[in-house]
Coordinates of N, CA and C and ligand atoms in Angstrom, one line a residue:
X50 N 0.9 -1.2 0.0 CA 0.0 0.0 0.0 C 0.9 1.2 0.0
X51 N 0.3 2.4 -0.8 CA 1.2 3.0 -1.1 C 1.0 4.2 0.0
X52 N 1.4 4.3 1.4 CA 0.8 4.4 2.6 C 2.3 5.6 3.5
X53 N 2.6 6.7 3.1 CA 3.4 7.3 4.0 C 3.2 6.9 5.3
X54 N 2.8 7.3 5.5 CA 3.0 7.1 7.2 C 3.0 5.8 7.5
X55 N 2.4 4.3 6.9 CA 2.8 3.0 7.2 C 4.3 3.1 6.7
X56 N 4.4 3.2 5.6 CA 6.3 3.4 5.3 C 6.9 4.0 6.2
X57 N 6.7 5.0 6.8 CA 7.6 5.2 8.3 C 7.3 4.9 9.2
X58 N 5.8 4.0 9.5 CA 6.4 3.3 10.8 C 6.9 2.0 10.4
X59 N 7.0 1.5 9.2 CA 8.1 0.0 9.0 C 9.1 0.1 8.8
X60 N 9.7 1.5 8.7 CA 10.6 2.3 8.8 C 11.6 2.5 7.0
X61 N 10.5 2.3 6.2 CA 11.1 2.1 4.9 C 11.2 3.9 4.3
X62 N 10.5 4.7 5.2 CA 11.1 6.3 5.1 C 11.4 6.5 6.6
X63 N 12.5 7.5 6.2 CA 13.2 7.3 7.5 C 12.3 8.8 8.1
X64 N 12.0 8.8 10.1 CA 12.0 10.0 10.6 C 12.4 10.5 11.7
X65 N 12.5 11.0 12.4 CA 13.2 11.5 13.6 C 11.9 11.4 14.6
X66 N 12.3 9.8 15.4 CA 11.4 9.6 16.2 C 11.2 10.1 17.6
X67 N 10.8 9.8 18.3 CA 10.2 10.3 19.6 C 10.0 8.8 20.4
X68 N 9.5 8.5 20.1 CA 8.8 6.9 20.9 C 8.0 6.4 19.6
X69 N 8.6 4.5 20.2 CA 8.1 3.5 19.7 C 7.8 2.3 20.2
X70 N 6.7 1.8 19.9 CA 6.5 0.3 20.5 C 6.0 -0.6 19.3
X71 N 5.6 -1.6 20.2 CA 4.4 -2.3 19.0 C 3.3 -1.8 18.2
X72 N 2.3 -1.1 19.0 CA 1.8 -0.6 18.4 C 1.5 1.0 17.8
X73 N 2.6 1.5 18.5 CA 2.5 2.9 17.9 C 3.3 3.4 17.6
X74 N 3.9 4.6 16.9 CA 5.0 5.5 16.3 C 4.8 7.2 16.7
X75 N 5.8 7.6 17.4 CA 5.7 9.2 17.0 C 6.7 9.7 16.8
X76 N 6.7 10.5 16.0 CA 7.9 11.7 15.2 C 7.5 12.6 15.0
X77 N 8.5 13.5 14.7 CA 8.7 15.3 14.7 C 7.9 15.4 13.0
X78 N 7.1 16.2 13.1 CA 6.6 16.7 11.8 C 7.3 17.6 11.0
X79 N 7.2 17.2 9.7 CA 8.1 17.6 8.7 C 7.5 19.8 9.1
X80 N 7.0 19.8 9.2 CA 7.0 21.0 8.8 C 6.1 21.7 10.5
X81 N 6.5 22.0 11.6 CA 6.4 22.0 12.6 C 5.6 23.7 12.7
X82 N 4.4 23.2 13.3 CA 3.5 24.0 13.6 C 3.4 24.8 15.3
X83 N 4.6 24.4 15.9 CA 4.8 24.7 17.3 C 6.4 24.4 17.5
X84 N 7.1 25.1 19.0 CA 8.2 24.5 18.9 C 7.9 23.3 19.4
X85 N 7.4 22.6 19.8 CA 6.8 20.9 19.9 C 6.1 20.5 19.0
X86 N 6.4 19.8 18.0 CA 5.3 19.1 17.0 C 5.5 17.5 17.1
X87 N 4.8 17.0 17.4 CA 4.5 15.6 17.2 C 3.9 14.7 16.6
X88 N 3.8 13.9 15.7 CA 2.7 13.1 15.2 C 3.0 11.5 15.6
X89 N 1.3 11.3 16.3 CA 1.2 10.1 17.0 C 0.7 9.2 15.8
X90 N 1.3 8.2 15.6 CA 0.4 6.5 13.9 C -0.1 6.1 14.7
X91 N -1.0 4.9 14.6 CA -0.9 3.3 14.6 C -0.1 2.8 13.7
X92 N 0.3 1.6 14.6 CA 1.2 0.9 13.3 C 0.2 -0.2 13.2
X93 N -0.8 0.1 12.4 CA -2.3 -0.6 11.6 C -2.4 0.5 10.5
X94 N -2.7 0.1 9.4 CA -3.0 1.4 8.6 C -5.0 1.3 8.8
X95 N -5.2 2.7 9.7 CA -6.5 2.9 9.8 C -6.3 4.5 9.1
X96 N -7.5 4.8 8.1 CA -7.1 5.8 7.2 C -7.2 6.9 7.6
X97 N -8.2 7.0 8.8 CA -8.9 8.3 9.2 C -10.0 8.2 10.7
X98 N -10.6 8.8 11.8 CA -11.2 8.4 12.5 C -12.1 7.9 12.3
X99 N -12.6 8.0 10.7 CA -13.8 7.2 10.8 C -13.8 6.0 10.1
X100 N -12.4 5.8 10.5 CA -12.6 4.3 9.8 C -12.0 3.1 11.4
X101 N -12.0 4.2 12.4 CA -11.9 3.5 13.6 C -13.2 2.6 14.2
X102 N -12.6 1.1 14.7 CA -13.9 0.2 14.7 C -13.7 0.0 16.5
X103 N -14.5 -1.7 16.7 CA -14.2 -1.8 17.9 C -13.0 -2.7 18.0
X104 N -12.7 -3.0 16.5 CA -11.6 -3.9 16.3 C -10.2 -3.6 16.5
X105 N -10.4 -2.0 16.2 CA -8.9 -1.6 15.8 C -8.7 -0.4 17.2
X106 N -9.5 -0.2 17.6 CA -9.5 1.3 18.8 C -8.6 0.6 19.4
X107 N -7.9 -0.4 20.0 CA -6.8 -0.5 20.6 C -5.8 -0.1 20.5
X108 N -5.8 0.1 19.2 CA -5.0 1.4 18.3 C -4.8 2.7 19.4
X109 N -6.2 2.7 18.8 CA -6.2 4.5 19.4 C -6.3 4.7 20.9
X110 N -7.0 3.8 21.6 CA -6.7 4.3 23.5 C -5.5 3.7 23.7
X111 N -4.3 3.1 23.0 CA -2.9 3.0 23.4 C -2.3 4.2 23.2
X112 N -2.3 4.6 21.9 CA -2.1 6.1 21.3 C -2.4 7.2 22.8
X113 N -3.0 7.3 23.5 CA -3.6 8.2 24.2 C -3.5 8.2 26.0
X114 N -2.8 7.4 26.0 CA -1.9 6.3 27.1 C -0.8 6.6 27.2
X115 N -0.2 6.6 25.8 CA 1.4 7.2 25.3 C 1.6 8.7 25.1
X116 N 0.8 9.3 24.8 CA 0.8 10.9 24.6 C 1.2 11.8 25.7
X117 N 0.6 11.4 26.9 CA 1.0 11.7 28.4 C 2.3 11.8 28.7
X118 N 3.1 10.5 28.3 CA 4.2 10.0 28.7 C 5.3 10.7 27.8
X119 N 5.5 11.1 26.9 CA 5.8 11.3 25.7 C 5.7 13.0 26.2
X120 N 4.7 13.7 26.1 CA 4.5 15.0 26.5 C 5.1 15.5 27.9
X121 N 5.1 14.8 29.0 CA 6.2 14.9 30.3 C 8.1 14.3 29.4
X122 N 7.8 13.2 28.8 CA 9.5 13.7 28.8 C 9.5 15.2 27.5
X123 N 8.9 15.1 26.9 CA 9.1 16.1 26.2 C 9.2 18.0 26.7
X124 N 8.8 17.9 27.9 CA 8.8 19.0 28.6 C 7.5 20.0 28.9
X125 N 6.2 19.1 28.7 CA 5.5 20.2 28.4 C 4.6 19.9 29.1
X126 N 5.0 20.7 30.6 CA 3.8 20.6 31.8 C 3.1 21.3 31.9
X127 N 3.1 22.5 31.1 CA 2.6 23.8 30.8 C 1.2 23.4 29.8
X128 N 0.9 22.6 29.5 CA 0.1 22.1 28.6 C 0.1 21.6 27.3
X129 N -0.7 21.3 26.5 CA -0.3 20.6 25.1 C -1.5 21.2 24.4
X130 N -1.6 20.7 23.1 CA -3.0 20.6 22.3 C -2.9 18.6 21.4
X131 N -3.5 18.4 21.0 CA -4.0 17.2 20.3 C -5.2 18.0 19.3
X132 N -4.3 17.3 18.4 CA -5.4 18.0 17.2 C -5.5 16.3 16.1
X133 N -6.8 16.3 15.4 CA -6.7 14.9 14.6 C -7.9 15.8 13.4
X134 N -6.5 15.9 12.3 CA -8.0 16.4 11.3 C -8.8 14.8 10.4
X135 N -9.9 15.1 10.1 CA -10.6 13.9 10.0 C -11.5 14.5 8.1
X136 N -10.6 14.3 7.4 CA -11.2 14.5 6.1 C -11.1 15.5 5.1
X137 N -11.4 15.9 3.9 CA -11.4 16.7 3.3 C -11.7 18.5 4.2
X138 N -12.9 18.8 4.5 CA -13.3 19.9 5.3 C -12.2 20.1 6.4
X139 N -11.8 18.7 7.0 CA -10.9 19.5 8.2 C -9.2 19.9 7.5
X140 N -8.5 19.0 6.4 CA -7.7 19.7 5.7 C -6.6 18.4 5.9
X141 N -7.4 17.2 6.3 CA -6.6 15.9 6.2 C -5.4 15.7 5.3
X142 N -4.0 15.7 5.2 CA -3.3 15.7 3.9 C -3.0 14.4 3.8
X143 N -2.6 13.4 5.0 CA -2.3 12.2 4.9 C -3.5 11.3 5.5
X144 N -3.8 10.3 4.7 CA -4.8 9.5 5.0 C -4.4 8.3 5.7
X145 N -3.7 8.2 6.6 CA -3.2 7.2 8.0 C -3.9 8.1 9.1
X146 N -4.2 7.7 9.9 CA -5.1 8.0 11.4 C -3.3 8.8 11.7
X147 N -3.8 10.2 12.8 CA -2.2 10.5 13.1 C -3.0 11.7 14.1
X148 N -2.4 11.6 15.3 CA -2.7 12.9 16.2 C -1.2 13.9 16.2
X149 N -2.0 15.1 15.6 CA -0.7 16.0 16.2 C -0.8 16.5 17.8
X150 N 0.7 16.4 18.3 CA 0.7 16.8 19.4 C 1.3 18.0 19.6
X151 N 1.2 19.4 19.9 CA 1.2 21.0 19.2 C 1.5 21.4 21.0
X152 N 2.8 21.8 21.0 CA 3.2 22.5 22.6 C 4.3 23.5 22.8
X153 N 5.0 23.9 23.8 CA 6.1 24.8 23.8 C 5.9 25.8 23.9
X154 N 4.9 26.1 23.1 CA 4.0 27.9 23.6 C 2.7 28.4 24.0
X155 N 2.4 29.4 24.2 CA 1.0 29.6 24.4 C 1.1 29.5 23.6
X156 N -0.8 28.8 23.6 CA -1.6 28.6 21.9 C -2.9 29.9 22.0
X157 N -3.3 29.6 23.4 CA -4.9 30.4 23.8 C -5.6 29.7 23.3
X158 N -6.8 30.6 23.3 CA -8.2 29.7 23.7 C -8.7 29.1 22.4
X159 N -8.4 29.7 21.0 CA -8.7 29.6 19.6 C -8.7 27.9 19.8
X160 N -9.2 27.5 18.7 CA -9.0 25.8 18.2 C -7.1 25.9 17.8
X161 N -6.9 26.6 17.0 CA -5.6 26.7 16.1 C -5.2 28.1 15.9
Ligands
AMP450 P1 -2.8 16.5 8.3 O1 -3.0 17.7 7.6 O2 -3.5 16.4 9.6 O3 -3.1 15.3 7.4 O4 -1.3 16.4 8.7 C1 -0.3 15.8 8.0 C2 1.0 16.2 8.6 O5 2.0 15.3 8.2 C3 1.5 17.6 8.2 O6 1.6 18.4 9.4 C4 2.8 17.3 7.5 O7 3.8 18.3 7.8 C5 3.2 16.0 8.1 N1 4.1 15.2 7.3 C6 3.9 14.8 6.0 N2 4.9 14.0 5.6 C7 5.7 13.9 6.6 C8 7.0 13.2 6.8 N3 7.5 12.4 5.9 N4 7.6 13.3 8.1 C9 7.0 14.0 9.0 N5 5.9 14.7 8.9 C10 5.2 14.6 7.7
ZN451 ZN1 -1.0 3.8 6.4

């Protein structure tokens, strides 16, 4: 599958990771929208939240388990954001499920 984000978490493109296990991957975003940018995979190719089942969400409440952990070593007690765009309207570019993790600065109260 012709699948960026499964090619870097089988690691056949390479990224500058953060944390890894069995089932998940995070790395520094190519084009960093905070001085903390993060992007959380599954390593399942699920394409988008709405293609999340009750089969695969183990996926996603691991993902959300590890974000915590990952956000304290990364320094950011001060707060974070989690953003997940979900489709055309929200401005989806890659079609792999992926949470950004967006910290380091004030953001305020805005969505973005
Ligand atoms: P979205 O608009 O939510 O689909 O976000 C996709 C994100 O993936 C963008 O913030 C891109 O900068 C990021 N991105 C795309 N390709 C790569 C890559 N090879 N390594 C790291 N981040 C990437
Ligand atoms: Zn994929």
């Amino acid at each position: 599958m012709d699948c960026i984000f499964c090619k870097i978490a089988n690691g056949e493109i390479p990224s500058k990771k953060v944390y890894e296990d069995d089932k998940c991957l995070a790395f520094y975003d190519l084009n960093p929208q905070a001085p903390v940018h993060v992007l959380f995979v599954p390593k399942s190719h699920i394409a988008s939240v709405n293609e999340i089942t009750e089969e695969n969400s183990d996926y996603v409440s691991h993902i959300f388990t590890v974000i915590p952990k990952v956000a304290k070593e990364l320094g950011l007690e001060n707060g974070y954001r989690i953003i997940n765009n979900c489709g055309a309207d929200a401005g989806q570019t890659v079609m792999h499920l992926h949470f950004h993790l967006l910290g380091g600065k004030e953001m305020g109260e805005k969505i973005i």
